[in-house]
CSV table of C-alpha atoms and ligand atoms in Angstrom, one decimal:
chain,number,residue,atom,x,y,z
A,26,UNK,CA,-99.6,-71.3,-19.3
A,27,UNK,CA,-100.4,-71.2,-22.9
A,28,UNK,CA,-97.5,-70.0,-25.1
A,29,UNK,CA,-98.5,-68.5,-28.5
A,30,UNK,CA,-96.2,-65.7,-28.6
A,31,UNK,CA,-92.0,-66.2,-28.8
A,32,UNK,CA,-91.0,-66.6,-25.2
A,33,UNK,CA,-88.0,-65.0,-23.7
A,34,UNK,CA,-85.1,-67.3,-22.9
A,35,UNK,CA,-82.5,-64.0,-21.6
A,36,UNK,CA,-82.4,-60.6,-22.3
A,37,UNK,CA,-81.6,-61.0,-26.3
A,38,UNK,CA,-82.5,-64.9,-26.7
A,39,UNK,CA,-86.2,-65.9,-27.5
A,40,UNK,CA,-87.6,-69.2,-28.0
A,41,UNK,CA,-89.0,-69.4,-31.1
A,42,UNK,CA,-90.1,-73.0,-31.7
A,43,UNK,CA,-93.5,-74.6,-32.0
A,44,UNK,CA,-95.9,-76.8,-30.8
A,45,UNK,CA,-97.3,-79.8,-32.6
A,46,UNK,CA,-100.2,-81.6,-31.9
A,47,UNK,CA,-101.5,-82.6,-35.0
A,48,UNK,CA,-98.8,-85.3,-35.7
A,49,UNK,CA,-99.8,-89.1,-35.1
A,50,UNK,CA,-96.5,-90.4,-35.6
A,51,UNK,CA,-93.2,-88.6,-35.2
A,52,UNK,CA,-90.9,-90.2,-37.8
A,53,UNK,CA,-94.0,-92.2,-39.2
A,54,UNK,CA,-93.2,-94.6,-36.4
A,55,UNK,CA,-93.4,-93.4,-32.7
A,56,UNK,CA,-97.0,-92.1,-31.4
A,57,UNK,CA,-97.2,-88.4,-29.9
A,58,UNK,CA,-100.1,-88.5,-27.4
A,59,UNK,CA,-98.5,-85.0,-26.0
A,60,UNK,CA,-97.6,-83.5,-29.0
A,61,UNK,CA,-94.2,-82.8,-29.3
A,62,UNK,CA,-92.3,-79.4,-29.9
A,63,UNK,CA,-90.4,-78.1,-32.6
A,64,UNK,CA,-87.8,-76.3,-30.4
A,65,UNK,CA,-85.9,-73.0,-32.3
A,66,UNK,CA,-84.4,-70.0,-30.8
A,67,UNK,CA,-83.2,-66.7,-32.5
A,68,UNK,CA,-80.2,-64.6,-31.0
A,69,UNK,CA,-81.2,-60.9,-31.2
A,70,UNK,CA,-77.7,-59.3,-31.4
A,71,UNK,CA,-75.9,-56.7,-34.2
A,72,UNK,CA,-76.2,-59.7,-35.9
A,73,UNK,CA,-79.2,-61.9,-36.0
A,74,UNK,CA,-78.7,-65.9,-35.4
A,75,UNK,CA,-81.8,-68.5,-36.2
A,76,UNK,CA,-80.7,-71.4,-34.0
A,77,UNK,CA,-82.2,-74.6,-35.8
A,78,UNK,CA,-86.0,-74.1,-37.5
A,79,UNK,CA,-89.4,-75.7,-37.3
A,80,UNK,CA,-91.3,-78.5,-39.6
A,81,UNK,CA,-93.0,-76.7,-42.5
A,82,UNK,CA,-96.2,-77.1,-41.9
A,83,UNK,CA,-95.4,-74.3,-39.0
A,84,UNK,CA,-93.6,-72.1,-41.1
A,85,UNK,CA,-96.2,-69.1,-40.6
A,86,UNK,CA,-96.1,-69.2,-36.7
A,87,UNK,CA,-92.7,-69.5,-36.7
A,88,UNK,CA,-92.4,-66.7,-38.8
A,89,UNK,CA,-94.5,-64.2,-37.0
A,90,UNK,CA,-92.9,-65.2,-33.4
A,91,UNK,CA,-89.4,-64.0,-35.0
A,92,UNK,CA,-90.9,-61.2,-36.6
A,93,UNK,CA,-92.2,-60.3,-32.9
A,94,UNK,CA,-88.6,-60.3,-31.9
A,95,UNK,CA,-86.5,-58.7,-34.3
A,96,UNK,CA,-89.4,-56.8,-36.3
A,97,UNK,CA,-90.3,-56.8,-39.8
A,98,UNK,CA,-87.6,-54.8,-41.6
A,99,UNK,CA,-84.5,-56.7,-39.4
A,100,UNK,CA,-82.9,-59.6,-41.1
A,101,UNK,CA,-81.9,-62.9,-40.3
A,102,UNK,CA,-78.1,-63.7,-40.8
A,103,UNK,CA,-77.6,-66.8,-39.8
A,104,UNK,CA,-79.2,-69.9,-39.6
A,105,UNK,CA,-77.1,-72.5,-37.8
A,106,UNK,CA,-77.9,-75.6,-37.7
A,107,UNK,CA,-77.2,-77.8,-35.3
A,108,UNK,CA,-79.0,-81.3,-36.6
A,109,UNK,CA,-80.5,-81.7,-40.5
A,110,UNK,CA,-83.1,-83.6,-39.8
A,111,UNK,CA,-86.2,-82.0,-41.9
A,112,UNK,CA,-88.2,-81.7,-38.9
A,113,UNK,CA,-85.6,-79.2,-38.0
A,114,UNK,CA,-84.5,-78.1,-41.5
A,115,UNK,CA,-88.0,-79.1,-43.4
A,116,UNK,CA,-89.1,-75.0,-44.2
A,117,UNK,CA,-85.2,-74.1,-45.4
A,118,UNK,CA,-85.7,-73.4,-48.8
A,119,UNK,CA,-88.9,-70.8,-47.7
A,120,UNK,CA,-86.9,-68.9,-44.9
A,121,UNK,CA,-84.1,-68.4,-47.5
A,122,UNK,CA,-86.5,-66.8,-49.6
A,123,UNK,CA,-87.7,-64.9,-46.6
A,124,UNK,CA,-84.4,-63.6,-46.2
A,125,UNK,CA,-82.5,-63.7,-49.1
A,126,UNK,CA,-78.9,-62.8,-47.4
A,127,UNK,CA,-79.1,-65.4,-44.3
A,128,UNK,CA,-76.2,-67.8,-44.0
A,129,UNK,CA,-76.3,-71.1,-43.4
A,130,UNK,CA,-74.1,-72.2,-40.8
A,131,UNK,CA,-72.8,-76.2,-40.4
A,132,UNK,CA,-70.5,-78.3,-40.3
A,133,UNK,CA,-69.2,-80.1,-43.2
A,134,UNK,CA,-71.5,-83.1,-42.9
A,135,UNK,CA,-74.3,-80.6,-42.6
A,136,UNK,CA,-73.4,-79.0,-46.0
A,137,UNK,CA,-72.7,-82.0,-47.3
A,138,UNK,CA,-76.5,-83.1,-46.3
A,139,UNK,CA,-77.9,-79.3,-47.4
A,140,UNK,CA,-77.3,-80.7,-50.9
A,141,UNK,CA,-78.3,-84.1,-51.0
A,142,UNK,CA,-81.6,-83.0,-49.4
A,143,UNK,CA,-82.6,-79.4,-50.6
A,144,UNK,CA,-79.2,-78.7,-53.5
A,145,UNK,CA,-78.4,-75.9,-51.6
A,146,UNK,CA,-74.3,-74.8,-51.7
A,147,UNK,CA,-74.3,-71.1,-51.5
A,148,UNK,CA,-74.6,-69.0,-49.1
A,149,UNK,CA,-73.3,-71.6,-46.4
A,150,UNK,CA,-70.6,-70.9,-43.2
A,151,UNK,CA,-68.7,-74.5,-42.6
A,152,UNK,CA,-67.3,-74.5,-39.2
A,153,UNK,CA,-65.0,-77.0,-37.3
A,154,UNK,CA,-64.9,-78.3,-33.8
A,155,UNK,CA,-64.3,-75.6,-31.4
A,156,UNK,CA,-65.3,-73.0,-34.3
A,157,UNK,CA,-66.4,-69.3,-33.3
A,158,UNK,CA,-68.5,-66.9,-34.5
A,159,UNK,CA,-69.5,-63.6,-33.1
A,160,UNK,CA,-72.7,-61.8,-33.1
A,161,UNK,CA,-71.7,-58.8,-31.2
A,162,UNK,CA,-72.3,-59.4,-27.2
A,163,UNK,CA,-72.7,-62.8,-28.0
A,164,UNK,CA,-70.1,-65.2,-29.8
A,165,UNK,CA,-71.7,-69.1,-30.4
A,166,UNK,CA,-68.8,-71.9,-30.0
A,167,UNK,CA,-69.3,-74.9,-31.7
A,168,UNK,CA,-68.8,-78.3,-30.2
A,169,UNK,CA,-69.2,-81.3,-33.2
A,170,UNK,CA,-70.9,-83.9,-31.5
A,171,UNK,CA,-71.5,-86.7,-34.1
A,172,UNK,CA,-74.1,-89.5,-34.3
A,173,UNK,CA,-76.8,-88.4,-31.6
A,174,UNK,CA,-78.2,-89.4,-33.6
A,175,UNK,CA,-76.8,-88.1,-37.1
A,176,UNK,CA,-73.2,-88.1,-38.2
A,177,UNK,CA,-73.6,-83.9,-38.7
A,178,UNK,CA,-75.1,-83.6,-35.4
A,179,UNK,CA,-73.4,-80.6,-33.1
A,180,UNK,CA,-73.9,-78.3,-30.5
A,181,UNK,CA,-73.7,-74.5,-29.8
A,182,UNK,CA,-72.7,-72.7,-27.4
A,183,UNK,CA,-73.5,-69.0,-26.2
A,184,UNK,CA,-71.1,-68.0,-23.4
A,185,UNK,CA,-72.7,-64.9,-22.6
A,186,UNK,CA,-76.4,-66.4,-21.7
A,187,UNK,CA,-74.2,-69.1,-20.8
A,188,UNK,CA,-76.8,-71.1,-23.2
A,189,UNK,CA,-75.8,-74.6,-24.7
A,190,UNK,CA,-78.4,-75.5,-28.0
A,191,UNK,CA,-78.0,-78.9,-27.8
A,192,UNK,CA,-80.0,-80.5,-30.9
A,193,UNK,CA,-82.0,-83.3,-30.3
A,194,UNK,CA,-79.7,-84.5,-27.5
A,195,UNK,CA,-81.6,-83.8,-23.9
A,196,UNK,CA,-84.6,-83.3,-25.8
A,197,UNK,CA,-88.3,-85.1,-25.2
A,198,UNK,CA,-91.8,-85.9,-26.9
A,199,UNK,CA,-94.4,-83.9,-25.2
A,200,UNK,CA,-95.4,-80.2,-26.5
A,201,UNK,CA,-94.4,-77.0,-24.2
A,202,UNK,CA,-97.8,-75.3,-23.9
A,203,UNK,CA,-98.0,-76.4,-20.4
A,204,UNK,CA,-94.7,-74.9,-19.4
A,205,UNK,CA,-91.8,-74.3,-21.4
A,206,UNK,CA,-89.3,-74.7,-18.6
A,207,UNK,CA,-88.6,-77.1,-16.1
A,208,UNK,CA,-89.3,-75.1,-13.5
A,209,UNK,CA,-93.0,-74.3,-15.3
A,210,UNK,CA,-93.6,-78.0,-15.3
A,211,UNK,CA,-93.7,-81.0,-12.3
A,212,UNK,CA,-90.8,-83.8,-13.5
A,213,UNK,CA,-93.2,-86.2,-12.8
A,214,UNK,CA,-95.5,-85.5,-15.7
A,215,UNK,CA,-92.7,-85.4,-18.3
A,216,UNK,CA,-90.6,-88.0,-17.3
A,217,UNK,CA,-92.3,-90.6,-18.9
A,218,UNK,CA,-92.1,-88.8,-21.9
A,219,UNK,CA,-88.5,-87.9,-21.8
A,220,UNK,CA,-87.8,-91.1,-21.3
A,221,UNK,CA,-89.8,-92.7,-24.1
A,222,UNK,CA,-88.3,-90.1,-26.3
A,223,UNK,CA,-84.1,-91.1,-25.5
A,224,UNK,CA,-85.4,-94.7,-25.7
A,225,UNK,CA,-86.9,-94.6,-29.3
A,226,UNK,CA,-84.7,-91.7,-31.1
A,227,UNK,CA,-81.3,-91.4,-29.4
A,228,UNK,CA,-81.2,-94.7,-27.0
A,229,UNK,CA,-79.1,-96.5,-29.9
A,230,UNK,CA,-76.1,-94.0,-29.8
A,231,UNK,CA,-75.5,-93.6,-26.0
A,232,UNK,CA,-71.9,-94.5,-26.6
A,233,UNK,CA,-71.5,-91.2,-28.7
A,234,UNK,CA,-74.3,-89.1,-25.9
A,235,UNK,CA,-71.7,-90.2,-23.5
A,236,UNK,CA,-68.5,-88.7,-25.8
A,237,UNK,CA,-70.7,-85.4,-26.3
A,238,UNK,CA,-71.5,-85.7,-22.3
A,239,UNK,CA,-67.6,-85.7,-21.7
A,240,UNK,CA,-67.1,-82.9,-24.4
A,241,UNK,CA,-69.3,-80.3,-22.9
A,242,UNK,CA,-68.6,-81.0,-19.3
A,243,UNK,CA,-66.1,-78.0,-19.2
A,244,UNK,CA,-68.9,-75.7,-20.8
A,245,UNK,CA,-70.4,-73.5,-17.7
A,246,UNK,CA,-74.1,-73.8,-18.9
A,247,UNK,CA,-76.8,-72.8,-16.9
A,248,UNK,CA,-79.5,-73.4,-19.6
A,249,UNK,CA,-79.9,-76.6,-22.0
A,250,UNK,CA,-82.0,-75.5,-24.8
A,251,UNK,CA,-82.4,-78.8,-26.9
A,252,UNK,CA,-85.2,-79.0,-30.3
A,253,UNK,CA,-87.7,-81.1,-28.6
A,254,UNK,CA,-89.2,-80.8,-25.5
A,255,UNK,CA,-88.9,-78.8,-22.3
A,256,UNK,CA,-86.0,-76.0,-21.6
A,257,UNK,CA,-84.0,-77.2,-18.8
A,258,UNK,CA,-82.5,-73.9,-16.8
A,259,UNK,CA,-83.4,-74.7,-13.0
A,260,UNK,CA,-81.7,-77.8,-12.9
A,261,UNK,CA,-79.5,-78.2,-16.4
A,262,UNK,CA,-77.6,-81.0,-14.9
A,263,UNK,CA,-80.7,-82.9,-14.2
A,264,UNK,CA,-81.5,-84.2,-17.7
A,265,UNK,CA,-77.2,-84.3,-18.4
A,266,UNK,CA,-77.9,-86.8,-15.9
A,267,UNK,CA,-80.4,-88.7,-16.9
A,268,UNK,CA,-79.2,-89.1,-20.2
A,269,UNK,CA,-75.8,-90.0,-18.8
A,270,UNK,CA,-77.6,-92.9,-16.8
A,271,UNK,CA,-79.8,-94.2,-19.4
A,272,UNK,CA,-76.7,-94.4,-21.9
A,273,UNK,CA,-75.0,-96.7,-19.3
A,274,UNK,CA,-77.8,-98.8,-19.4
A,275,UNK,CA,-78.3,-98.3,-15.5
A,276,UNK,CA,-81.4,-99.4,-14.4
A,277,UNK,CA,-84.0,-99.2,-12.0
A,278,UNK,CA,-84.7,-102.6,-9.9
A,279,UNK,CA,-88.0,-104.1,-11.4
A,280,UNK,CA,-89.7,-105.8,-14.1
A,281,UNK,CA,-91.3,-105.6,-17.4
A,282,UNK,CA,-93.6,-108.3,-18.9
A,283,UNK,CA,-94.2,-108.1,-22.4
A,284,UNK,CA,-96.4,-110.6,-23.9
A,285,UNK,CA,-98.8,-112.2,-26.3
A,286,UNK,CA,-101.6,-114.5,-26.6
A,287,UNK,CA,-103.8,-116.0,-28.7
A,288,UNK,CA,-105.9,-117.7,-26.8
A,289,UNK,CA,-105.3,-116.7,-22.9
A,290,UNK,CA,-102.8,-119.7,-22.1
A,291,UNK,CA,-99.3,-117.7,-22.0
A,292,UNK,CA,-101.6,-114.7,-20.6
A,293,UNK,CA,-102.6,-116.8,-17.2
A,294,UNK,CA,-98.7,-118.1,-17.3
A,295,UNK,CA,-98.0,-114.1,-17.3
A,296,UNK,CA,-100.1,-113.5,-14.6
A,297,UNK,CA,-99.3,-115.9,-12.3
A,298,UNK,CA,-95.9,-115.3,-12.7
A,299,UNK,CA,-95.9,-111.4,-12.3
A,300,UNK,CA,-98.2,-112.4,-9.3
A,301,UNK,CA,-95.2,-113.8,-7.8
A,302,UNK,CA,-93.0,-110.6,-9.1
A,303,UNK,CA,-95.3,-108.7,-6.7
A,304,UNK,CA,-95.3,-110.8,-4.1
A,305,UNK,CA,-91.0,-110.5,-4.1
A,306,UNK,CA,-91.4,-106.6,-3.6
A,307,UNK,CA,-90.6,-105.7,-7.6
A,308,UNK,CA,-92.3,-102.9,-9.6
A,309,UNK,CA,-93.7,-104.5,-12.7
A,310,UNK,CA,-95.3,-103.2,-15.6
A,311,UNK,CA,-96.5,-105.4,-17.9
A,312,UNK,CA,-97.5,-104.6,-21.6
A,313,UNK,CA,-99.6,-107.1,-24.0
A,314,UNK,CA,-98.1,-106.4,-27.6
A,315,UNK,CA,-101.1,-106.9,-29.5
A,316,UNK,CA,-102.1,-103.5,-27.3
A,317,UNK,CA,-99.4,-101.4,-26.5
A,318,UNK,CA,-97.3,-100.0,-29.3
A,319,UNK,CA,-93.4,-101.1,-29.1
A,320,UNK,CA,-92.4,-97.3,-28.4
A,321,UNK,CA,-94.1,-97.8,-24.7
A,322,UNK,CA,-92.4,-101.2,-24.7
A,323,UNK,CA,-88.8,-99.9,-25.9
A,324,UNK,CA,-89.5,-97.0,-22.7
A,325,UNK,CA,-90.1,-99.3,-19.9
A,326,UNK,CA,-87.8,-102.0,-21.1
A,327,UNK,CA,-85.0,-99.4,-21.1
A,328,UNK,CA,-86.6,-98.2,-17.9
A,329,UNK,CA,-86.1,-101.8,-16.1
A,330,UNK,CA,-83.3,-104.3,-15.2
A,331,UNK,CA,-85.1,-107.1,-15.8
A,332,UNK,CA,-87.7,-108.5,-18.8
A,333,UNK,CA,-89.6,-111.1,-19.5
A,334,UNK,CA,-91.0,-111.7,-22.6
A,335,UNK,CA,-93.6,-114.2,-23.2
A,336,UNK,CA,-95.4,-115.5,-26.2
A,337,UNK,CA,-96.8,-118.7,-28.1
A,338,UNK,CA,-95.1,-120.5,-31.2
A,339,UNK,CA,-96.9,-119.3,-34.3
A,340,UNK,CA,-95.7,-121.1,-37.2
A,341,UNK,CA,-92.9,-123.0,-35.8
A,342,UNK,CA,-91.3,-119.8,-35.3
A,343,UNK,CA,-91.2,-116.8,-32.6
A,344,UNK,CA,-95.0,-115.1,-32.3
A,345,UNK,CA,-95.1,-112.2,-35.0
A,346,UNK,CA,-95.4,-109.2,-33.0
A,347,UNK,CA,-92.6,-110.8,-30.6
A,348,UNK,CA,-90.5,-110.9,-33.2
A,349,UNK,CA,-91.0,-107.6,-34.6
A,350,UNK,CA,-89.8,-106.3,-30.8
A,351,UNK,CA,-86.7,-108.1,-30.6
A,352,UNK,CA,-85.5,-106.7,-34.0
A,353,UNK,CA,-86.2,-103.4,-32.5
A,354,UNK,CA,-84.7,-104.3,-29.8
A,355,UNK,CA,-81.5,-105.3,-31.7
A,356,UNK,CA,-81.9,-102.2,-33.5
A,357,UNK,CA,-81.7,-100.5,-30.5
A,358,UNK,CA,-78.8,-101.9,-28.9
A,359,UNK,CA,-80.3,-102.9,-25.9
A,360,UNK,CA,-77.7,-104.7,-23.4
A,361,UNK,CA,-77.2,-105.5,-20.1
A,362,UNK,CA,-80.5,-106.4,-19.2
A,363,UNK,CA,-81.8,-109.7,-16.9
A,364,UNK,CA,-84.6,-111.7,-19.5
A,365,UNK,CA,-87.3,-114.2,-18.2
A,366,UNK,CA,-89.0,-116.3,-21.0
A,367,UNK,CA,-92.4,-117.9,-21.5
A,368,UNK,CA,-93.4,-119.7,-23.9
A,369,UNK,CA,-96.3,-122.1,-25.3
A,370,UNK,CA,-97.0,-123.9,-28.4
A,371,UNK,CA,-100.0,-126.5,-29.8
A,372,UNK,CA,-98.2,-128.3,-32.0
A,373,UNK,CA,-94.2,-127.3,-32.2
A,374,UNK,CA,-92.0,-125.2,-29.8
A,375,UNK,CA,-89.9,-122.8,-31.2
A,376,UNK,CA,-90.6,-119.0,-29.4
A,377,UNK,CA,-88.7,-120.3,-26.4
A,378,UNK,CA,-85.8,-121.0,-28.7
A,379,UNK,CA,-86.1,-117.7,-30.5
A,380,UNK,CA,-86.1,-116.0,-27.4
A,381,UNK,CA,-82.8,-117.6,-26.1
A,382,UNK,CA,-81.0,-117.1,-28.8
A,383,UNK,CA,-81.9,-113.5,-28.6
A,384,UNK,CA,-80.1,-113.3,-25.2
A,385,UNK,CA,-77.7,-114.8,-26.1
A,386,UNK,CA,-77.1,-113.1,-29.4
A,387,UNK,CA,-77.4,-109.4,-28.0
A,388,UNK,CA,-75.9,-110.4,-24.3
A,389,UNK,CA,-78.9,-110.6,-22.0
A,390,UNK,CA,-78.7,-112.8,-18.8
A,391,UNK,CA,-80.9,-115.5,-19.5
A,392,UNK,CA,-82.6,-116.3,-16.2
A,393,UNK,CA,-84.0,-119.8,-15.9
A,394,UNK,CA,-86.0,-121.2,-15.4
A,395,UNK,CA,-86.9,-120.9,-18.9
A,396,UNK,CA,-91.2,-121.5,-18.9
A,397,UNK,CA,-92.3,-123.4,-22.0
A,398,UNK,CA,-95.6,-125.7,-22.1
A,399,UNK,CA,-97.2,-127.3,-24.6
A,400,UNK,CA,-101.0,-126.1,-25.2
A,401,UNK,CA,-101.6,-124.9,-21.5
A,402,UNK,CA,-100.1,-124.2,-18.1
A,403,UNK,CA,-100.1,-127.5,-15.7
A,404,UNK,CA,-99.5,-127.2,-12.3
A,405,UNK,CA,-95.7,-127.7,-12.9
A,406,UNK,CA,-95.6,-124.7,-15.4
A,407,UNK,CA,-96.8,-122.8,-12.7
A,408,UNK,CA,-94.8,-123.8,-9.8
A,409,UNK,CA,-91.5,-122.7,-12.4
A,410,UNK,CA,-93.3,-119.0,-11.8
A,411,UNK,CA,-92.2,-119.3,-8.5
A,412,UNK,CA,-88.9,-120.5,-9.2
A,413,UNK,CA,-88.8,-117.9,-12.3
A,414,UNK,CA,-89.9,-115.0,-9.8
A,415,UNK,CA,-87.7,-115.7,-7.1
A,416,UNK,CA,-84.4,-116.1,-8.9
A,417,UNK,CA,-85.6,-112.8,-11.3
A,418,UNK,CA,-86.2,-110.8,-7.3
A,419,UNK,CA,-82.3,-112.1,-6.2
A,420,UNK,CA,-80.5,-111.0,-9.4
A,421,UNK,CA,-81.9,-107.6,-9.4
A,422,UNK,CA,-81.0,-107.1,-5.6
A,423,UNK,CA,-77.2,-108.9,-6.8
A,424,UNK,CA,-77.5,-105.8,-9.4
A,425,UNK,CA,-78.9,-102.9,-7.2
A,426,UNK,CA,-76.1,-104.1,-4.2
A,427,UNK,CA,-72.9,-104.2,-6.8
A,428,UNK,CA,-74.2,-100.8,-8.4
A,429,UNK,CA,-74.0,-99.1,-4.9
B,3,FEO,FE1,-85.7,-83.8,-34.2
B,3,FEO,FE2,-83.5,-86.0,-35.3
B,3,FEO,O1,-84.7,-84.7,-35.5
């Protein structure tokens, strides 16, 4: 299904959002094989609502799917904006000028934000938590739901299409020209992506997804409408779910490898270790950093219980690109996670250090035994791969039986 045209959500909502795949990297950092959507929905009532807006470079589209809707005489009244991020909020200061009388509707981090990015203080509506606003038939609640992944971030909620806008919470890389719904699409081709996508924006702030989990649970929604990313309606309590899980940091029993080499030693460590992974029965993925780009990594180490990250000394100090991953790791907030180290060095250890005090630092479960060899593998080295594997393969099952 291609969608070029806005796209009916109910009888008076539309999706009105965009598809981007001209983007290399969302946020300059994270790469969008899919594309990604710019998700934005307008309320077609006595009065007309713009539920969150589109990057600027879309502006035109954008515009001409809401003119399909409402026509080219009606006006907009509100924007409301749920999250001011400016690939959300970017074309403001042009749909203003498009329609001179619109609102803009917030909270008061949101206006507070309006100025500091575009110096706009007129013609703004400040609501509070629980705040109402009617339309007509329809009358949007709002629910302030801060830091996921912004302090003014919020949701709203339309009773009557029984519709919750959720921002960028529930939301997903991937553009919606192959199905704008989950029932349009399989879950097995956007899972990776949703994944990836909670992992590298709103991963961090699971603590406050969960509070904004527990503060819409009394909502009746049948359809979770979020700016990124597929519209859930057949099952809306699927990616609640998922989001729920993956901000508890539960896991799925296997193993990523992430490594480096320079010259092939820790590389034939790696392998014969996840050999041994295999041979306990574990799911492993491994990644070599100087391939795969750390929003991949970030994915499947969020994905798994268990990691092992492996890399030579460079410099007396932890392998460059290693080191660049465990700050975004840190950054992250990544806990509760097993760790299995390799490391190697020519002429002075220190990764395998590094990597410890990682752990220890951010409150992994070091699992020895750690692997550290001077130049390359010996027979001993490998034989620890063994040992490394096996005790790796019991903690998980530990895990899985005590999360029962
Ligand atoms: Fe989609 Fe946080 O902006």
């Amino acid at each position: 299904m291609v969608i070029n045209t806005a796209c009916s959500i109910t009888e008076d909502i539309s999706w009105v959002g965009v598809n981007d795949h001209s983007t290399d990297l969302f946020e300059a950092l994270w790469p969008l094989p899919k594309g990604i959507s710019y998700n934005s929905y307008i309320i077609n009532d006595d009065k007309v609502a713009l539920i969150d807006s589109v990057k600027p470079d879309f502006l035109a589209e954008h515009r001409a799917k809401i003119r399909s809707i409402i026509g080219k005489d009606k006006a907009i009244d509100y924007l409301v904006i749920n999250h001011m991020e400016p690939d959300h909020t970017g074309a403001i200061d042009q749909l203003r000028s498009a329609y001179p009388d619109i609102k803009i509707v917030g909270n008061h981090k949101t206006l507070e934000m309006l100025s500091s990015y575009y110096d706009i203080d007129n013609q703004v509506f400040a609501v509070k938590d629980g705040g109402r606003l009617s339309l007509g038939r329809h009358e949007l609640m709002f629910q302030l739901t801060p830091m996921v992944h912004w302090p003014e971030t919020m949701m709203t909620y339309d009773a009557a299409g029984k519709v919750l806008f959720t921002g960028d919470v529930f939301g997903s890389y991937g553009a919606v020209d192959e199905g704008l719904f989950d029932d349009e699409v399989q879950e097995r081709k956007v899972a990776d992506e949703v994944l990836r996508y909670f992992s590298n924006i709103i991963g961090r702030y699971g603590e406050m997804v969960l509070r904004a989990i527990d503060k819409i649970k009394t909502l009746e929604t049948g359809i979770v409408a979020p700016t990124h990313g597929i519209i859930w309606r057949k099952k809306p309590q699927r990616i609640i779910e998922l989001y729920d899980c993956w901000s508890r940091h539960q896991t799925e029993p296997g193993v990523v490898i992430v490594f480096a080499s320079m010259y092939g030693n820790t590389r034939i460590a790696v392998e014969a270790l996840t050999r041994e992974l295999v041979q306990n029965g574990l799911p492993v993925t491994v990644h070599n950093l100087s391939h795969s780009h750390a929003s991949f990594v970030l994915r499947d180490i969020w994905r798994y219980g268990a990691a092992v990250l492996a890399c030579p000394t460079y410099n007396t100090e932890l392998f460059p690109l290693m080191d660049d991953l465990v700050r975004l790791l840190e950054n992250k907030r990544i806990s509760n996670r097993l760790l299995g180290i390799v490391g190697s060095y020519g002429w002075s250890g220190g990764a395998a250090e590094s990597l410890r005090q990682f752990a220890e630092k951010n409150k992994w479960e070091l699992v020895e035994p750690v692997i550290e060899f001077r130049g390359s593998a010996r027979k001993g080295d490998m034989a620890q791969t063994i040992k490394l594997a096996g005790k790796i393969a019991e903690k998980l099952r530990e895990t899985d039986k005590t999360s029962e």
